[in-house]
C-alpha cells in the first residue's frame, strides 16, 4: 500500500516501465499496454477513496466487442467524428481511428487513462484527442457517433449515462453500446445488433464471454 508522503509516479513513465505491450485478445489488430500480476499498479492508481479504479489497465468485454464490431464494419465510422465515452485504455477509440474515422476523441475521468490512451494510440499509429473530463452532465458534443463500452457496472452511473445518451440521440448523434449484459444494462431500452465471444477481464478469470453491441431504440 502506498505510504503517506510517497511520491506519485509519472504515469507515462510508469506505464512504459510496468505494463507490457501485448495484442488484445479477440482484437489482435490492436496492441495495448496491459497490467499483469507484476505491474504493481497500486503505486500509480492510489488507495484513496476518491482515486478512480484503474479500469484502463485491462481489456473489458464491452470495449472488446465494440472494437471488434467497428474493425469488421469500417463503413460505420469512415469519415465520421467519433467520441469514446469512458474510454479507459482507448481500445474502442483506436479501433474507430484504424477503421477510418475522420476524428476521434477519447474521454475518461481518470488522468492515468489519458496517459495510457496517448501511449496506446502511438503504438497503433493513430491520432486520438484524449481528455480527462466528466462530460455526462454537459450538452451533447459536436460528433456523429458516440461509443460507450462497459459503463453499466454501477446503478447510479448507469442512470446518468443513459440520460446523457438519450440527449445525444435526440441531437442526432448515433449511439452504440458494448456490454456483456452486466446487471445495470437497461436492455429494455436497447436493441442488440451484434454478438461476439470476446475475452473479458471483468469476468474474474479473463476467460471468453459473449458480449453484445447495442443501439438505443430510436437510433437513426
mmCIF file of C-alpha atoms in Angstrom:
data_model
loop_
_atom_site.group_PDB
_atom_site.id
_atom_site.type_symbol
_atom_site.label_atom_id
_atom_site.label_comp_id
_atom_site.label_asym_id
_atom_site.label_seq_id
_atom_site.Cartn_x
_atom_site.Cartn_y
_atom_site.Cartn_z
ATOM 1 C CA UNK A 1 0.000 0.000 0.000
ATOM 2 C CA UNK A 2 1.201 3.478 -0.809
ATOM 3 C CA UNK A 3 2.581 5.165 2.292
ATOM 4 C CA UNK A 4 1.837 8.804 3.191
ATOM 5 C CA UNK A 5 4.371 11.057 1.555
ATOM 6 C CA UNK A 6 5.278 8.605 -1.209
ATOM 7 C CA UNK A 7 5.670 10.451 -4.487
ATOM 8 C CA UNK A 8 3.133 9.686 -7.199
ATOM 9 C CA UNK A 9 4.979 8.186 -10.163
ATOM 10 C CA UNK A 10 4.818 9.849 -13.577
ATOM 11 C CA UNK A 11 2.036 7.902 -15.322
ATOM 12 C CA UNK A 12 3.651 7.800 -18.752
ATOM 13 C CA UNK A 13 6.974 6.551 -17.386
ATOM 14 C CA UNK A 14 5.238 4.075 -15.062
ATOM 15 C CA UNK A 15 3.064 2.611 -17.815
ATOM 16 C CA UNK A 16 6.027 2.243 -20.171
ATOM 17 C CA UNK A 17 8.097 0.514 -17.490
ATOM 18 C CA UNK A 18 5.477 -1.730 -15.880
ATOM 19 C CA UNK A 19 2.634 -2.500 -18.295
ATOM 20 C CA UNK A 20 3.919 -4.625 -21.184
ATOM 21 C CA UNK A 21 2.557 -4.208 -24.688
ATOM 22 C CA UNK A 22 0.501 -7.125 -25.969
ATOM 23 C CA UNK A 23 -2.213 -7.832 -28.557
ATOM 24 C CA UNK A 24 -5.758 -7.564 -27.244
ATOM 25 C CA UNK A 25 -7.449 -10.985 -27.025
ATOM 26 C CA UNK A 26 -10.250 -11.118 -29.611
ATOM 27 C CA UNK A 27 -8.891 -7.915 -31.228
ATOM 28 C CA UNK A 28 -5.312 -8.843 -32.175
ATOM 29 C CA UNK A 29 -5.047 -5.974 -34.677
ATOM 30 C CA UNK A 30 -4.670 -3.665 -31.665
ATOM 31 C CA UNK A 31 -1.859 -3.751 -29.108
ATOM 32 C CA UNK A 32 -2.128 -2.097 -25.697
ATOM 33 C CA UNK A 33 -0.136 -1.568 -22.529
ATOM 34 C CA UNK A 34 -1.872 -4.051 -20.206
ATOM 35 C CA UNK A 35 -1.357 -4.663 -16.495
ATOM 36 C CA UNK A 36 -0.184 -8.041 -15.253
ATOM 37 C CA UNK A 37 0.434 -9.601 -11.821
ATOM 38 C CA UNK A 38 3.859 -7.961 -11.525
ATOM 39 C CA UNK A 39 2.800 -4.462 -12.648
ATOM 40 C CA UNK A 40 2.461 -3.016 -9.132
ATOM 41 C CA UNK A 41 -0.458 -0.965 -10.388
ATOM 42 C CA UNK A 42 -1.384 0.227 -6.889
ATOM 43 C CA UNK A 43 1.677 2.520 -6.951
ATOM 44 C CA UNK A 44 0.065 4.512 -9.758
ATOM 45 C CA UNK A 45 -3.627 4.031 -9.035
ATOM 46 C CA UNK A 46 -3.652 5.306 -5.453
ATOM 47 C CA UNK A 47 -5.569 3.981 -2.473
ATOM 48 C CA UNK A 48 -7.732 6.949 -1.521
ATOM 49 C CA UNK A 49 -11.488 6.520 -1.809
ATOM 50 C CA UNK A 50 -11.618 9.326 -4.371
ATOM 51 C CA UNK A 51 -9.000 7.700 -6.620
ATOM 52 C CA UNK A 52 -10.571 6.132 -9.722
ATOM 53 C CA UNK A 53 -10.186 2.377 -10.037
ATOM 54 C CA UNK A 54 -7.602 1.535 -12.732
ATOM 55 C CA UNK A 55 -10.098 0.116 -15.207
ATOM 56 C CA UNK A 56 -7.977 1.492 -18.050
ATOM 57 C CA UNK A 57 -5.219 -1.043 -17.389
ATOM 58 C CA UNK A 58 -7.171 -4.106 -18.571
ATOM 59 C CA UNK A 59 -9.277 -5.190 -21.573
ATOM 60 C CA UNK A 60 -13.003 -5.432 -20.839
ATOM 61 C CA UNK A 61 -15.642 -7.241 -22.841
ATOM 62 C CA UNK A 62 -17.738 -4.203 -23.749
ATOM 63 C CA UNK A 63 -14.782 -2.398 -25.247
ATOM 64 C CA UNK A 64 -13.546 -5.540 -26.979
ATOM 65 C CA UNK A 65 -16.884 -6.243 -28.636
ATOM 66 C CA UNK A 66 -17.204 -2.646 -29.839
ATOM 67 C CA UNK A 67 -13.654 -2.625 -31.170
ATOM 68 C CA UNK A 68 -14.245 -5.914 -33.000
ATOM 69 C CA UNK A 69 -17.524 -4.589 -34.434
ATOM 70 C CA UNK A 70 -16.000 -1.334 -35.739
ATOM 71 C CA UNK A 71 -12.958 -3.027 -37.268
ATOM 72 C CA UNK A 72 -15.183 -5.565 -39.037
ATOM 73 C CA UNK A 73 -17.589 -2.866 -40.301
ATOM 74 C CA UNK A 74 -15.475 0.208 -41.089
ATOM 75 C CA UNK A 75 -18.337 1.792 -43.019
ATOM 76 C CA UNK A 76 -19.884 2.646 -39.644
ATOM 77 C CA UNK A 77 -17.106 5.116 -38.836
ATOM 78 C CA UNK A 78 -15.442 6.117 -42.111
ATOM 79 C CA UNK A 79 -15.352 9.898 -42.389
ATOM 80 C CA UNK A 80 -17.271 10.425 -39.132
ATOM 81 C CA UNK A 81 -16.470 12.225 -35.888
ATOM 82 C CA UNK A 82 -16.398 9.661 -33.078
ATOM 83 C CA UNK A 83 -16.279 10.064 -29.287
ATOM 84 C CA UNK A 84 -15.390 7.173 -26.962
ATOM 85 C CA UNK A 85 -17.026 7.804 -23.566
ATOM 86 C CA UNK A 86 -15.302 6.259 -20.545
ATOM 87 C CA UNK A 87 -12.522 5.303 -22.917
ATOM 88 C CA UNK A 88 -10.222 3.509 -20.446
ATOM 89 C CA UNK A 89 -7.288 2.133 -22.437
ATOM 90 C CA UNK A 90 -8.558 3.765 -25.640
ATOM 91 C CA UNK A 91 -9.307 0.392 -27.242
ATOM 92 C CA UNK A 92 -12.560 1.466 -28.928
ATOM 93 C CA UNK A 93 -11.197 4.879 -29.900
ATOM 94 C CA UNK A 94 -8.179 3.193 -31.510
ATOM 95 C CA UNK A 95 -10.461 0.796 -33.396
ATOM 96 C CA UNK A 96 -12.524 3.730 -34.695
ATOM 97 C CA UNK A 97 -9.387 5.537 -35.859
ATOM 98 C CA UNK A 98 -7.992 2.398 -37.536
ATOM 99 C CA UNK A 99 -11.351 1.864 -39.261
ATOM 100 C CA UNK A 100 -11.173 5.309 -40.876
ATOM 101 C CA UNK A 101 -12.960 7.808 -38.631
ATOM 102 C CA UNK A 102 -12.331 11.435 -39.582
ATOM 103 C CA UNK A 103 -11.654 12.455 -35.974
ATOM 104 C CA UNK A 104 -11.657 10.517 -32.703
ATOM 105 C CA UNK A 105 -11.926 11.864 -29.165
ATOM 106 C CA UNK A 106 -11.454 9.683 -26.080
ATOM 107 C CA UNK A 107 -12.849 10.913 -22.749
ATOM 108 C CA UNK A 108 -12.259 9.404 -19.309
ATOM 109 C CA UNK A 109 -12.390 10.789 -15.768
ATOM 110 C CA UNK A 110 -9.029 9.191 -14.870
ATOM 111 C CA UNK A 111 -5.911 11.168 -15.817
ATOM 112 C CA UNK A 112 -3.926 7.907 -15.794
ATOM 113 C CA UNK A 113 -6.252 6.591 -18.502
ATOM 114 C CA UNK A 114 -5.477 9.650 -20.615
ATOM 115 C CA UNK A 115 -1.755 8.910 -20.297
ATOM 116 C CA UNK A 116 -2.388 5.304 -21.334
ATOM 117 C CA UNK A 117 -4.515 6.359 -24.304
ATOM 118 C CA UNK A 118 -1.734 8.587 -25.598
ATOM 119 C CA UNK A 119 0.775 5.751 -25.395
ATOM 120 C CA UNK A 120 -1.613 3.183 -26.855
ATOM 121 C CA UNK A 121 -2.583 5.442 -29.752
ATOM 122 C CA UNK A 122 1.092 5.884 -30.629
ATOM 123 C CA UNK A 123 1.719 2.125 -30.502
ATOM 124 C CA UNK A 124 -1.102 1.623 -33.008
ATOM 125 C CA UNK A 125 -0.150 4.528 -35.255
ATOM 126 C CA UNK A 126 -3.351 6.543 -34.868
ATOM 127 C CA UNK A 127 -4.203 10.093 -33.788
ATOM 128 C CA UNK A 128 -6.676 10.497 -30.910
ATOM 129 C CA UNK A 129 -7.583 13.553 -28.860
ATOM 130 C CA UNK A 130 -7.720 12.370 -25.225
ATOM 131 C CA UNK A 131 -9.399 14.418 -22.485
ATOM 132 C CA UNK A 132 -9.703 13.866 -18.733
ATOM 133 C CA UNK A 133 -13.264 15.023 -18.025
ATOM 134 C CA UNK A 134 -16.724 14.019 -16.843
ATOM 135 C CA UNK A 135 -18.979 15.167 -19.685
ATOM 136 C CA UNK A 136 -22.211 13.313 -18.952
ATOM 137 C CA UNK A 137 -23.936 16.348 -17.477
ATOM 138 C CA UNK A 138 -22.819 18.507 -20.416
ATOM 139 C CA UNK A 139 -24.708 19.318 -23.630
ATOM 140 C CA UNK A 140 -24.225 16.807 -26.453
ATOM 141 C CA UNK A 141 -20.839 17.181 -28.159
ATOM 142 C CA UNK A 142 -20.434 18.012 -31.858
ATOM 143 C CA UNK A 143 -19.886 14.469 -33.105
ATOM 144 C CA UNK A 144 -21.573 11.909 -35.358
ATOM 145 C CA UNK A 145 -21.110 8.708 -33.344
ATOM 146 C CA UNK A 146 -20.846 8.080 -29.602
ATOM 147 C CA UNK A 147 -19.403 4.720 -28.496
ATOM 148 C CA UNK A 148 -19.769 3.505 -24.913
ATOM 149 C CA UNK A 149 -18.186 0.350 -23.518
ATOM 150 C CA UNK A 150 -18.573 -1.132 -20.037
ATOM 151 C CA UNK A 151 -20.225 1.809 -18.259
ATOM 152 C CA UNK A 152 -23.183 -0.100 -16.800
ATOM 153 C CA UNK A 153 -21.498 -1.665 -13.768
ATOM 154 C CA UNK A 154 -22.993 0.777 -11.207
ATOM 155 C CA UNK A 155 -26.696 1.653 -10.901
ATOM 156 C CA UNK A 156 -26.258 5.384 -10.314
ATOM 157 C CA UNK A 157 -23.725 5.741 -13.102
ATOM 158 C CA UNK A 158 -25.941 3.734 -15.454
ATOM 159 C CA UNK A 159 -28.822 6.166 -14.958
ATOM 160 C CA UNK A 160 -26.589 9.192 -15.564
ATOM 161 C CA UNK A 161 -25.059 7.629 -18.640
ATOM 162 C CA UNK A 162 -28.432 6.701 -20.147
ATOM 163 C CA UNK A 163 -29.753 10.242 -19.630
ATOM 164 C CA UNK A 164 -26.699 11.593 -21.479
ATOM 165 C CA UNK A 165 -27.046 9.039 -24.280
ATOM 166 C CA UNK A 166 -30.688 9.970 -24.776
ATOM 167 C CA UNK A 167 -29.785 13.671 -25.008
ATOM 168 C CA UNK A 168 -27.109 12.815 -27.558
ATOM 169 C CA UNK A 169 -29.521 10.682 -29.561
ATOM 170 C CA UNK A 170 -32.109 13.492 -29.550
ATOM 171 C CA UNK A 171 -29.488 15.846 -31.002
ATOM 172 C CA UNK A 172 -28.874 13.483 -33.935
ATOM 173 C CA UNK A 173 -25.855 11.535 -32.640
ATOM 174 C CA UNK A 174 -25.789 7.792 -33.278
ATOM 175 C CA UNK A 175 -25.063 5.799 -30.110
ATOM 176 C CA UNK A 176 -23.502 2.338 -29.870
ATOM 177 C CA UNK A 177 -23.026 0.466 -26.575
ATOM 178 C CA UNK A 178 -20.795 -2.528 -25.914
ATOM 179 C CA UNK A 179 -21.532 -4.638 -22.848
ATOM 180 C CA UNK A 180 -21.524 -8.275 -21.668
ATOM 181 C CA UNK A 181 -25.020 -7.769 -20.209
ATOM 182 C CA UNK A 182 -23.958 -6.581 -16.791
ATOM 183 C CA UNK A 183 -26.641 -6.126 -14.177
ATOM 184 C CA UNK A 184 -27.396 -2.460 -14.790
ATOM 185 C CA UNK A 185 -27.520 -2.515 -18.591
ATOM 186 C CA UNK A 186 -31.055 -1.254 -19.449
ATOM 187 C CA UNK A 187 -31.782 -3.915 -22.054
ATOM 188 C CA UNK A 188 -35.426 -2.880 -22.286
ATOM 189 C CA UNK A 189 -34.285 0.386 -23.897
ATOM 190 C CA UNK A 190 -31.805 -1.210 -26.292
ATOM 191 C CA UNK A 191 -31.769 -3.301 -29.441
ATOM 192 C CA UNK A 192 -28.989 -5.844 -29.946
ATOM 193 C CA UNK A 193 -27.254 -5.506 -33.304
ATOM 194 C CA UNK A 194 -24.311 -7.898 -32.876
ATOM 195 C CA UNK A 195 -22.853 -10.510 -30.521
ATOM 196 C CA UNK A 196 -19.242 -11.682 -30.304
ATOM 197 C CA UNK A 197 -17.397 -14.021 -27.971
ATOM 198 C CA UNK A 198 -14.589 -11.920 -26.513
ATOM 199 C CA UNK A 199 -12.147 -12.086 -23.627
ATOM 200 C CA UNK A 200 -13.375 -10.305 -20.502
ATOM 201 C CA UNK A 201 -11.087 -9.331 -17.652
ATOM 202 C CA UNK A 202 -14.230 -8.343 -15.721
ATOM 203 C CA UNK A 203 -15.335 -11.954 -15.556
ATOM 204 C CA UNK A 204 -12.658 -12.544 -12.930
ATOM 205 C CA UNK A 205 -10.828 -15.193 -14.919
ATOM 206 C CA UNK A 206 -10.021 -13.375 -18.133
ATOM 207 C CA UNK A 207 -11.933 -16.086 -19.997
ATOM 208 C CA UNK A 208 -14.132 -15.659 -23.032
ATOM 209 C CA UNK A 209 -17.697 -14.408 -22.687
ATOM 210 C CA UNK A 210 -20.495 -13.371 -25.050
ATOM 211 C CA UNK A 211 -20.869 -9.613 -25.317
ATOM 212 C CA UNK A 212 -23.280 -7.532 -27.322
ATOM 213 C CA UNK A 213 -23.301 -4.356 -29.367
ATOM 214 C CA UNK A 214 -26.494 -2.428 -28.715
ATOM 215 C CA UNK A 215 -28.239 0.611 -30.188
ATOM 216 C CA UNK A 216 -30.755 2.756 -28.376
ATOM 217 C CA UNK A 217 -34.320 2.256 -29.511
ATOM 218 C CA UNK A 218 -34.977 5.064 -31.949
ATOM 219 C CA UNK A 219 -31.364 5.305 -33.170
ATOM 220 C CA UNK A 220 -31.350 6.533 -36.731
#
